[in-house]
């Protein structure tokens, strides 16, 4: 009576599916073979175009076929009329759209689309842009599409403001999106460049033009816009403080200005007849274009890094020809030119002096702080307040804690020292997975503060004891230090950068975990090394000390190496200059 | 047309095409039961139906007419030994009451209005009640009342310029303040509403589908979703301090909100995250009001209002358990399909019961509209219903009978709760925004003491429920008085009407209807002195979602077929084998074409 419905059984359905699949496979394989043989024979006709289309529409990730297709298209370009070519390429774009529907993250399809768009005689960029809009609304993290969009924007000169509006929309719908935030960070400096009267560290003229690659621009943004961005990003991290994309963007906003490229210090030593030059950023000692002028005469010298382990270093040294400045009764005037940067620094070595230097101190440059105007400092102060507000609500949020630390550094590194250290303690507790990272960062800040204190005191003694230091950094700032005390920390090594301490005479690193002395290398003035209670276990680890000609006192008590047989005689052989050896 | 004989034997006979009945029908048919699904009305979905504007006017007219007492026919001749008849009650028109219609937009043509019939007495009364407080001239009231009588009349022939600039004489019943309002705004006339009337789909009930509610789950599970399309509710609004504001409820909303301070944003997000899991803190408040818990969280007035009224949508004395459950239901549904927890079916909620009917028909269910059951044939010994006798005297045997509660009527004589409903056609959104295609859910806390909480849904033209330039607004609350008494205060606050002439910045109400519906929640499935294999579907309930109706359908299904799966996925059409025995399209297939489309009404007529 009723037409009862019967449904195919699962077995029936699967059998059908299997047959279907087999059929498809057969077609696919034969089409593939056709393509390969055609390509081998060098046939570039429209039939091949059709067959490859058939294959690619089921498998858009077949790179060889895309290549073949490009060969055919390039051939057709030479034999067809311009209008026909336009039609062919438009069809190609339509076909690509269907491929992207199949796999929106297909490398082959996106690459081919770039290629086609570039060759299209009359490209329709607005259409391409709306394709990107559509794709990104479906998946706002499709990086293929982001890449393509950047290409389209660049070629078609889409106004920067329009693109910024686009990121507004995407961030509005979901702010957990690095791509959008990052895109913003490249657009803002173009649209709202830092006003020219404020000290622009890189002397590039701001030219907001859409085709201008952001990389060559200053990365700074004018203050008015910065304030708006702070507000935007605060909304994001108050809404979801565990989402890191907003915090990363925030850090970019707070980022300090780039430092001017300059020679920060020139040091000359009469005894070693050596010149050391410190730069504001690491340079390649071999290729940096430096000119040393001594008493008006250009000198031919060989610049080298302080340690063979690294080519790039913020400190370069050179040895003057023997006898050039060794006479203590002579006065010498030295100028180092950094020719490619059009900058130089003078240094005078007066009669009766064994050494001399000329430099900008870290305190003069506010080296470890942001370069900020007074207004900006007040802005940072209010940013710190908001973050503290958030911390009250979320006392265990690591991003908030870390950002507060950074803000405090930017505002007043010495004034906030105590609070900073307390926050680091909390950070290590709430985020134990990254406790080593926090220890290193904390070490860095402690070193920065100590450098500042040392320079305010105008001494050449650097001392950080019992502060749980895990790493050493900013060693270029210690070029002039003669006495360093790092006892009772958690240091495991004296890294190659340690060789920048060209003036060092006394090194105290008792009670650490040092296994490696690589950085104690060719330190011309080093006399004493105190290494009590460390982890030096092999004689070979002490090898670098042999390169320090003036070493006379070495304390190795409490190191495993002292247990070795014949250690004393071997050490005497290795370090003949040492007269005072404690084992 | 001569009545075509129906088959005389079914497994399940269902009377009434409301949502629960339709779901039961689909579920039974899907697992191979022979289903006969009847409705005495000329349209599907009973009180769950959606109407065109003109359809709604007819529906109003029908309820305003005096119900004609139906003579009870004696079918005892059809009885066998040991059987007795149980008569179903007259379909009671009391499920709809207190109908009141107001038109605040102008006639296109004064003469047209005058040529129409005299007003129906009940209606005039209703309107006069309203006009007592309205500062407008008598002659204008006539225009207002009369135009409603053009309903079944000649308006089809009217050739009306649809967007003509309105002349001053066309709106004599408007107050002075209103007539000065935005002279550039093109007012939509009543004639235009009627002319474009078929583009409206006006729901009798107003509900929304929770994205993770049982209805959505069922639509997905059963593949019935393929018969309908849905739109996201785009924003949650609330009425507060005399203004309509957006409620930030999703992460993106909270981020973008301009009303909240960053600290409020954090507090709100934290609260929403923390309430997803039962905590000891929650337990400590056990039995106490949710509001008390919210107060102690020190969230501030803003957030407290949003959380209580817009997200949990509960009242101030709701206990914490219920409040948290409602909050979680809301939050779980959030983000599945968009930034709000709700979906709305294109072409109105009346589509949903029809989708299930269609599923039933695909699997062989037989549909007849304008066809009712007069009485049940009950075996005296077993007290089971053996058969039903339809209104043409055909005896149809069945194993189970499911019936809409209005046929059981007075026997369930418990004092019934009512819902107050209002449907407005307005000329703008309550909260204009960049996009004019917003679908908004608006929660309105009691406007004054003793007033109920009102839920308002504002539909834009892209939901296919109203014409461009208008919005369709549904208001619902549990009745304290008549629908007009309950809802008119809200309407005058949120909209520009002749009663609120000073609110020129608010959207104007062009036309509106108020009515009360019976709140059927609480009606028992069985009992009512009926045989044990007869199940009663209670009509509507006052909640926003569909949980109640779906749960009820599932319960009934489980009583009928305790061993069977409830609405298993329907197979794809290509997996269905049509037997050689019945090479033409199966009976169900024909009905399928009808169900869910306009054609179904004609088709069911032919069945008569």
PDB file of C-alpha atoms in Angstrom, chain A residues 202-438:
ATOM      1  CA  UNK A 202      67.545  56.392  11.076  1.00  0.00           C
ATOM      2  CA  UNK A 203      67.906  59.368   8.809  1.00  0.00           C
ATOM      3  CA  UNK A 204      65.585  58.138   6.139  1.00  0.00           C
ATOM      4  CA  UNK A 205      63.056  60.607   4.884  1.00  0.00           C
ATOM      5  CA  UNK A 206      59.561  59.323   5.585  1.00  0.00           C
ATOM      6  CA  UNK A 207      57.817  58.903   2.287  1.00  0.00           C
ATOM      7  CA  UNK A 208      54.476  57.292   2.611  1.00  0.00           C
ATOM      8  CA  UNK A 209      53.881  55.705  -0.717  1.00  0.00           C
ATOM      9  CA  UNK A 210      52.038  52.462  -1.189  1.00  0.00           C
ATOM     10  CA  UNK A 211      54.664  50.875  -3.352  1.00  0.00           C
ATOM     11  CA  UNK A 212      57.303  51.620  -0.789  1.00  0.00           C
ATOM     12  CA  UNK A 213      58.387  48.468   0.903  1.00  0.00           C
ATOM     13  CA  UNK A 214      57.820  48.773   4.636  1.00  0.00           C
ATOM     14  CA  UNK A 215      61.225  47.296   5.355  1.00  0.00           C
ATOM     15  CA  UNK A 216      63.025  50.388   4.212  1.00  0.00           C
ATOM     16  CA  UNK A 217      60.848  52.619   6.351  1.00  0.00           C
ATOM     17  CA  UNK A 218      61.277  53.717   9.859  1.00  0.00           C
ATOM     18  CA  UNK A 219      59.213  51.398  11.985  1.00  0.00           C
ATOM     19  CA  UNK A 220      57.989  54.133  14.239  1.00  0.00           C
ATOM     20  CA  UNK A 221      54.497  55.489  14.286  1.00  0.00           C
ATOM     21  CA  UNK A 222      53.358  58.962  15.246  1.00  0.00           C
ATOM     22  CA  UNK A 223      52.303  59.370  18.816  1.00  0.00           C
ATOM     23  CA  UNK A 224      48.659  60.186  18.162  1.00  0.00           C
ATOM     24  CA  UNK A 225      48.174  56.950  16.292  1.00  0.00           C
ATOM     25  CA  UNK A 226      50.179  55.040  18.863  1.00  0.00           C
ATOM     26  CA  UNK A 227      47.717  56.082  21.532  1.00  0.00           C
ATOM     27  CA  UNK A 228      44.854  54.712  19.458  1.00  0.00           C
ATOM     28  CA  UNK A 229      46.725  51.487  18.945  1.00  0.00           C
ATOM     29  CA  UNK A 230      47.408  51.155  22.649  1.00  0.00           C
ATOM     30  CA  UNK A 231      43.695  51.452  23.267  1.00  0.00           C
ATOM     31  CA  UNK A 232      42.839  48.879  20.620  1.00  0.00           C
ATOM     32  CA  UNK A 233      45.323  46.336  21.813  1.00  0.00           C
ATOM     33  CA  UNK A 234      44.390  46.875  25.435  1.00  0.00           C
ATOM     34  CA  UNK A 235      40.825  45.996  24.586  1.00  0.00           C
ATOM     35  CA  UNK A 236      42.163  42.764  23.192  1.00  0.00           C
ATOM     36  CA  UNK A 237      44.295  41.758  26.123  1.00  0.00           C
ATOM     37  CA  UNK A 238      41.761  42.760  28.702  1.00  0.00           C
ATOM     38  CA  UNK A 239      39.215  40.673  26.839  1.00  0.00           C
ATOM     39  CA  UNK A 240      41.485  37.685  26.652  1.00  0.00           C
ATOM     40  CA  UNK A 241      44.791  38.078  28.477  1.00  0.00           C
ATOM     41  CA  UNK A 242      45.877  34.582  27.523  1.00  0.00           C
ATOM     42  CA  UNK A 243      45.878  35.332  23.838  1.00  0.00           C
ATOM     43  CA  UNK A 244      49.435  36.086  22.921  1.00  0.00           C
ATOM     44  CA  UNK A 245      48.933  37.691  19.528  1.00  0.00           C
ATOM     45  CA  UNK A 246      47.759  40.947  21.091  1.00  0.00           C
ATOM     46  CA  UNK A 247      50.618  40.969  23.565  1.00  0.00           C
ATOM     47  CA  UNK A 248      53.148  40.541  20.791  1.00  0.00           C
ATOM     48  CA  UNK A 249      51.673  43.454  18.935  1.00  0.00           C
ATOM     49  CA  UNK A 250      51.722  45.476  22.122  1.00  0.00           C
ATOM     50  CA  UNK A 251      55.399  44.780  22.506  1.00  0.00           C
ATOM     51  CA  UNK A 252      55.968  45.959  19.001  1.00  0.00           C
ATOM     52  CA  UNK A 253      54.139  49.194  19.819  1.00  0.00           C
ATOM     53  CA  UNK A 254      56.192  49.705  22.924  1.00  0.00           C
ATOM     54  CA  UNK A 255      59.370  48.814  21.113  1.00  0.00           C
ATOM     55  CA  UNK A 256      62.105  51.317  21.446  1.00  0.00           C
ATOM     56  CA  UNK A 257      63.477  53.320  18.582  1.00  0.00           C
ATOM     57  CA  UNK A 258      66.313  51.867  16.641  1.00  0.00           C
ATOM     58  CA  UNK A 259      69.663  53.027  17.866  1.00  0.00           C
ATOM     59  CA  UNK A 260      71.723  55.257  15.719  1.00  0.00           C
ATOM     60  CA  UNK A 261      74.539  53.401  14.044  1.00  0.00           C
ATOM     61  CA  UNK A 262      77.719  54.812  15.460  1.00  0.00           C
ATOM     62  CA  UNK A 263      81.077  54.123  16.983  1.00  0.00           C
ATOM     63  CA  UNK A 264      80.368  54.143  20.667  1.00  0.00           C
ATOM     64  CA  UNK A 265      83.922  53.791  21.955  1.00  0.00           C
ATOM     65  CA  UNK A 266      87.526  53.899  20.794  1.00  0.00           C
ATOM     66  CA  UNK A 267      90.141  52.538  23.153  1.00  0.00           C
ATOM     67  CA  UNK A 268      93.864  52.610  22.618  1.00  0.00           C
ATOM     68  CA  UNK A 269      96.529  50.879  24.669  1.00  0.00           C
ATOM     69  CA  UNK A 270     100.170  51.921  24.439  1.00  0.00           C
ATOM     70  CA  UNK A 271     101.558  48.671  25.893  1.00  0.00           C
ATOM     71  CA  UNK A 272      99.891  46.325  23.459  1.00  0.00           C
ATOM     72  CA  UNK A 273      99.877  48.909  20.663  1.00  0.00           C
ATOM     73  CA  UNK A 274      96.310  47.854  20.113  1.00  0.00           C
ATOM     74  CA  UNK A 275      93.139  49.757  19.209  1.00  0.00           C
ATOM     75  CA  UNK A 276      89.693  48.446  20.175  1.00  0.00           C
ATOM     76  CA  UNK A 277      86.562  49.947  18.652  1.00  0.00           C
ATOM     77  CA  UNK A 278      83.039  49.348  19.988  1.00  0.00           C
ATOM     78  CA  UNK A 279      80.012  49.846  17.742  1.00  0.00           C
ATOM     79  CA  UNK A 280      76.373  50.405  18.503  1.00  0.00           C
ATOM     80  CA  UNK A 281      75.591  47.138  16.722  1.00  0.00           C
ATOM     81  CA  UNK A 282      77.593  44.069  15.793  1.00  0.00           C
ATOM     82  CA  UNK A 283      79.655  44.462  12.645  1.00  0.00           C
ATOM     83  CA  UNK A 284      81.636  42.046  10.549  1.00  0.00           C
ATOM     84  CA  UNK A 285      85.194  42.761  11.504  1.00  0.00           C
ATOM     85  CA  UNK A 286      86.577  41.591   8.177  1.00  0.00           C
ATOM     86  CA  UNK A 287      84.286  43.514   5.890  1.00  0.00           C
ATOM     87  CA  UNK A 288      83.442  46.615   7.885  1.00  0.00           C
ATOM     88  CA  UNK A 289      84.801  49.712   6.144  1.00  0.00           C
ATOM     89  CA  UNK A 290      86.962  51.227   8.833  1.00  0.00           C
ATOM     90  CA  UNK A 291      89.747  53.716   8.350  1.00  0.00           C
ATOM     91  CA  UNK A 292      92.255  54.320  11.111  1.00  0.00           C
ATOM     92  CA  UNK A 293      94.047  57.678  10.923  1.00  0.00           C
ATOM     93  CA  UNK A 294      96.967  58.102  13.296  1.00  0.00           C
ATOM     94  CA  UNK A 295      98.392  61.612  13.567  1.00  0.00           C
ATOM     95  CA  UNK A 296      96.979  62.466  10.152  1.00  0.00           C
ATOM     96  CA  UNK A 297      98.349  59.345   8.479  1.00  0.00           C
ATOM     97  CA  UNK A 298      95.960  56.598   7.353  1.00  0.00           C
ATOM     98  CA  UNK A 299      97.206  53.323   8.739  1.00  0.00           C
ATOM     99  CA  UNK A 300      96.997  49.996   7.038  1.00  0.00           C
ATOM    100  CA  UNK A 301      95.841  47.665   9.761  1.00  0.00           C
ATOM    101  CA  UNK A 302      93.964  44.402   9.958  1.00  0.00           C
ATOM    102  CA  UNK A 303      90.679  44.565  11.836  1.00  0.00           C
ATOM    103  CA  UNK A 304      89.590  41.413  13.546  1.00  0.00           C
ATOM    104  CA  UNK A 305      86.968  40.146  15.885  1.00  0.00           C
ATOM    105  CA  UNK A 306      87.930  39.531  19.498  1.00  0.00           C
ATOM    106  CA  UNK A 307      87.259  35.840  19.191  1.00  0.00           C
ATOM    107  CA  UNK A 308      87.537  33.521  16.174  1.00  0.00           C
ATOM    108  CA  UNK A 309      84.211  31.897  17.060  1.00  0.00           C
ATOM    109  CA  UNK A 310      82.151  34.806  15.765  1.00  0.00           C
ATOM    110  CA  UNK A 311      82.609  37.065  12.802  1.00  0.00           C
ATOM    111  CA  UNK A 312      80.045  39.640  13.818  1.00  0.00           C
ATOM    112  CA  UNK A 313      80.877  41.423  16.969  1.00  0.00           C
ATOM    113  CA  UNK A 314      80.181  44.846  18.465  1.00  0.00           C
ATOM    114  CA  UNK A 315      83.884  45.140  19.266  1.00  0.00           C
ATOM    115  CA  UNK A 316      86.731  45.028  16.725  1.00  0.00           C
ATOM    116  CA  UNK A 317      90.386  45.196  17.441  1.00  0.00           C
ATOM    117  CA  UNK A 318      93.522  45.891  15.457  1.00  0.00           C
ATOM    118  CA  UNK A 319      97.193  45.819  16.251  1.00  0.00           C
ATOM    119  CA  UNK A 320      99.293  48.776  15.165  1.00  0.00           C
ATOM    120  CA  UNK A 321     102.652  48.184  13.517  1.00  0.00           C
ATOM    121  CA  UNK A 322     105.249  47.623  16.284  1.00  0.00           C
ATOM    122  CA  UNK A 323     106.781  50.819  17.613  1.00  0.00           C
ATOM    123  CA  UNK A 324     104.095  53.161  16.259  1.00  0.00           C
ATOM    124  CA  UNK A 325     102.900  54.434  19.638  1.00  0.00           C
ATOM    125  CA  UNK A 326     105.135  52.651  22.092  1.00  0.00           C
ATOM    126  CA  UNK A 327     107.155  55.735  23.086  1.00  0.00           C
ATOM    127  CA  UNK A 328     105.467  57.077  26.186  1.00  0.00           C
ATOM    128  CA  UNK A 329     106.835  60.565  25.626  1.00  0.00           C
ATOM    129  CA  UNK A 330     104.871  60.955  22.428  1.00  0.00           C
ATOM    130  CA  UNK A 331     101.367  62.267  22.104  1.00  0.00           C
ATOM    131  CA  UNK A 332      99.146  60.707  19.440  1.00  0.00           C
ATOM    132  CA  UNK A 333      95.872  61.649  17.871  1.00  0.00           C
ATOM    133  CA  UNK A 334      93.764  58.810  16.618  1.00  0.00           C
ATOM    134  CA  UNK A 335      90.634  58.905  14.478  1.00  0.00           C
ATOM    135  CA  UNK A 336      88.531  55.900  13.484  1.00  0.00           C
ATOM    136  CA  UNK A 337      86.267  56.511  10.463  1.00  0.00           C
ATOM    137  CA  UNK A 338      83.323  54.234   9.775  1.00  0.00           C
ATOM    138  CA  UNK A 339      83.241  55.253   6.151  1.00  0.00           C
ATOM    139  CA  UNK A 340      80.010  53.597   5.009  1.00  0.00           C
ATOM    140  CA  UNK A 341      78.088  55.290   7.847  1.00  0.00           C
ATOM    141  CA  UNK A 342      79.843  58.645   7.529  1.00  0.00           C
ATOM    142  CA  UNK A 343      80.713  58.660  11.169  1.00  0.00           C
ATOM    143  CA  UNK A 344      83.934  58.742  13.094  1.00  0.00           C
ATOM    144  CA  UNK A 345      85.369  59.072  16.600  1.00  0.00           C
ATOM    145  CA  UNK A 346      88.593  60.763  17.768  1.00  0.00           C
ATOM    146  CA  UNK A 347      90.796  59.700  20.596  1.00  0.00           C
ATOM    147  CA  UNK A 348      93.923  61.398  21.953  1.00  0.00           C
ATOM    148  CA  UNK A 349      96.698  59.469  23.695  1.00  0.00           C
ATOM    149  CA  UNK A 350      98.574  62.009  25.806  1.00  0.00           C
ATOM    150  CA  UNK A 351     102.213  61.940  26.834  1.00  0.00           C
ATOM    151  CA  UNK A 352     102.877  59.789  29.862  1.00  0.00           C
ATOM    152  CA  UNK A 353      99.618  57.852  29.555  1.00  0.00           C
ATOM    153  CA  UNK A 354      99.573  54.133  28.808  1.00  0.00           C
ATOM    154  CA  UNK A 355      96.008  54.073  27.561  1.00  0.00           C
ATOM    155  CA  UNK A 356      93.205  56.332  26.490  1.00  0.00           C
ATOM    156  CA  UNK A 357      89.589  56.141  25.333  1.00  0.00           C
ATOM    157  CA  UNK A 358      86.786  58.205  24.023  1.00  0.00           C
ATOM    158  CA  UNK A 359      83.183  57.115  24.262  1.00  0.00           C
ATOM    159  CA  UNK A 360      79.484  57.709  24.936  1.00  0.00           C
ATOM    160  CA  UNK A 361      78.477  56.025  28.116  1.00  0.00           C
ATOM    161  CA  UNK A 362      75.423  53.845  28.454  1.00  0.00           C
ATOM    162  CA  UNK A 363      73.881  56.444  30.761  1.00  0.00           C
ATOM    163  CA  UNK A 364      74.296  59.203  28.174  1.00  0.00           C
ATOM    164  CA  UNK A 365      72.495  57.148  25.593  1.00  0.00           C
ATOM    165  CA  UNK A 366      69.843  55.833  27.928  1.00  0.00           C
ATOM    166  CA  UNK A 367      70.943  52.675  26.319  1.00  0.00           C
ATOM    167  CA  UNK A 368      68.671  50.254  28.078  1.00  0.00           C
ATOM    168  CA  UNK A 369      65.544  52.339  27.815  1.00  0.00           C
ATOM    169  CA  UNK A 370      63.247  53.414  25.080  1.00  0.00           C
ATOM    170  CA  UNK A 371      64.122  56.627  23.405  1.00  0.00           C
ATOM    171  CA  UNK A 372      61.115  58.558  24.471  1.00  0.00           C
ATOM    172  CA  UNK A 373      60.009  62.112  24.633  1.00  0.00           C
ATOM    173  CA  UNK A 374      58.589  63.463  27.888  1.00  0.00           C
ATOM    174  CA  UNK A 375      55.035  62.969  26.653  1.00  0.00           C
ATOM    175  CA  UNK A 376      55.775  59.447  25.682  1.00  0.00           C
ATOM    176  CA  UNK A 377      57.112  58.748  29.137  1.00  0.00           C
ATOM    177  CA  UNK A 378      53.792  59.865  30.550  1.00  0.00           C
ATOM    178  CA  UNK A 379      52.091  57.627  28.022  1.00  0.00           C
ATOM    179  CA  UNK A 380      54.184  54.702  29.148  1.00  0.00           C
ATOM    180  CA  UNK A 381      53.327  55.540  32.717  1.00  0.00           C
ATOM    181  CA  UNK A 382      49.638  55.272  31.945  1.00  0.00           C
ATOM    182  CA  UNK A 383      50.226  52.049  30.038  1.00  0.00           C
ATOM    183  CA  UNK A 384      51.926  50.697  33.111  1.00  0.00           C
ATOM    184  CA  UNK A 385      48.921  51.711  35.148  1.00  0.00           C
ATOM    185  CA  UNK A 386      46.514  49.825  32.906  1.00  0.00           C
ATOM    186  CA  UNK A 387      48.678  46.754  32.999  1.00  0.00           C
ATOM    187  CA  UNK A 388      48.840  46.939  36.755  1.00  0.00           C
ATOM    188  CA  UNK A 389      45.067  47.179  36.731  1.00  0.00           C
ATOM    189  CA  UNK A 390      44.906  44.019  34.701  1.00  0.00           C
ATOM    190  CA  UNK A 391      47.391  42.349  36.995  1.00  0.00           C
ATOM    191  CA  UNK A 392      45.107  43.052  39.932  1.00  0.00           C
ATOM    192  CA  UNK A 393      42.390  41.103  38.121  1.00  0.00           C
ATOM    193  CA  UNK A 394      44.719  38.436  36.775  1.00  0.00           C
ATOM    194  CA  UNK A 395      47.621  38.202  39.211  1.00  0.00           C
ATOM    195  CA  UNK A 396      48.996  35.092  37.566  1.00  0.00           C
ATOM    196  CA  UNK A 397      48.935  36.137  33.936  1.00  0.00           C
ATOM    197  CA  UNK A 398      52.405  35.733  32.512  1.00  0.00           C
ATOM    198  CA  UNK A 399      51.922  38.034  29.546  1.00  0.00           C
ATOM    199  CA  UNK A 400      50.765  40.794  31.799  1.00  0.00           C
ATOM    200  CA  UNK A 401      53.640  40.285  34.221  1.00  0.00           C
ATOM    201  CA  UNK A 402      56.191  40.229  31.463  1.00  0.00           C
ATOM    202  CA  UNK A 403      54.784  43.352  29.846  1.00  0.00           C
ATOM    203  CA  UNK A 404      54.847  45.169  33.169  1.00  0.00           C
ATOM    204  CA  UNK A 405      58.477  44.254  33.546  1.00  0.00           C
ATOM    205  CA  UNK A 406      59.231  45.623  30.089  1.00  0.00           C
ATOM    206  CA  UNK A 407      57.348  48.829  30.786  1.00  0.00           C
ATOM    207  CA  UNK A 408      59.194  49.304  34.034  1.00  0.00           C
ATOM    208  CA  UNK A 409      62.463  48.831  32.202  1.00  0.00           C
ATOM    209  CA  UNK A 410      61.474  51.432  29.675  1.00  0.00           C
ATOM    210  CA  UNK A 411      60.442  53.922  32.348  1.00  0.00           C
ATOM    211  CA  UNK A 412      63.076  53.668  35.036  1.00  0.00           C
ATOM    212  CA  UNK A 413      65.165  50.512  35.139  1.00  0.00           C
ATOM    213  CA  UNK A 414      66.893  51.338  38.394  1.00  0.00           C
ATOM    214  CA  UNK A 415      63.855  52.765  40.171  1.00  0.00           C
ATOM    215  CA  UNK A 416      61.742  49.695  39.487  1.00  0.00           C
ATOM    216  CA  UNK A 417      64.511  47.193  40.115  1.00  0.00           C
ATOM    217  CA  UNK A 418      62.991  45.619  43.205  1.00  0.00           C
ATOM    218  CA  UNK A 419      59.516  45.225  41.705  1.00  0.00           C
ATOM    219  CA  UNK A 420      60.983  43.834  38.513  1.00  0.00           C
ATOM    220  CA  UNK A 421      62.834  41.135  40.400  1.00  0.00           C
ATOM    221  CA  UNK A 422      59.696  40.227  42.352  1.00  0.00           C
ATOM    222  CA  UNK A 423      57.724  39.904  39.112  1.00  0.00           C
ATOM    223  CA  UNK A 424      60.379  37.629  37.694  1.00  0.00           C
ATOM    224  CA  UNK A 425      59.982  35.418  40.725  1.00  0.00           C
ATOM    225  CA  UNK A 426      56.215  35.174  40.083  1.00  0.00           C
ATOM    226  CA  UNK A 427      56.812  34.528  36.404  1.00  0.00           C
ATOM    227  CA  UNK A 428      59.036  31.569  37.141  1.00  0.00           C
ATOM    228  CA  UNK A 429      56.347  30.150  39.405  1.00  0.00           C
ATOM    229  CA  UNK A 430      53.374  30.609  37.078  1.00  0.00           C
ATOM    230  CA  UNK A 431      55.232  29.540  33.967  1.00  0.00           C
ATOM    231  CA  UNK A 432      57.765  26.936  35.100  1.00  0.00           C
ATOM    232  CA  UNK A 433      58.173  25.642  31.544  1.00  0.00           C
ATOM    233  CA  UNK A 434      59.960  28.848  30.668  1.00  0.00           C
ATOM    234  CA  UNK A 435      61.752  29.492  33.935  1.00  0.00           C
ATOM    235  CA  UNK A 436      65.161  29.322  32.260  1.00  0.00           C
ATOM    236  CA  UNK A 437      64.042  31.984  29.789  1.00  0.00           C
ATOM    237  CA  UNK A 438      62.948  34.227  32.648  1.00  0.00           C
TER     238      UNK A 438
END
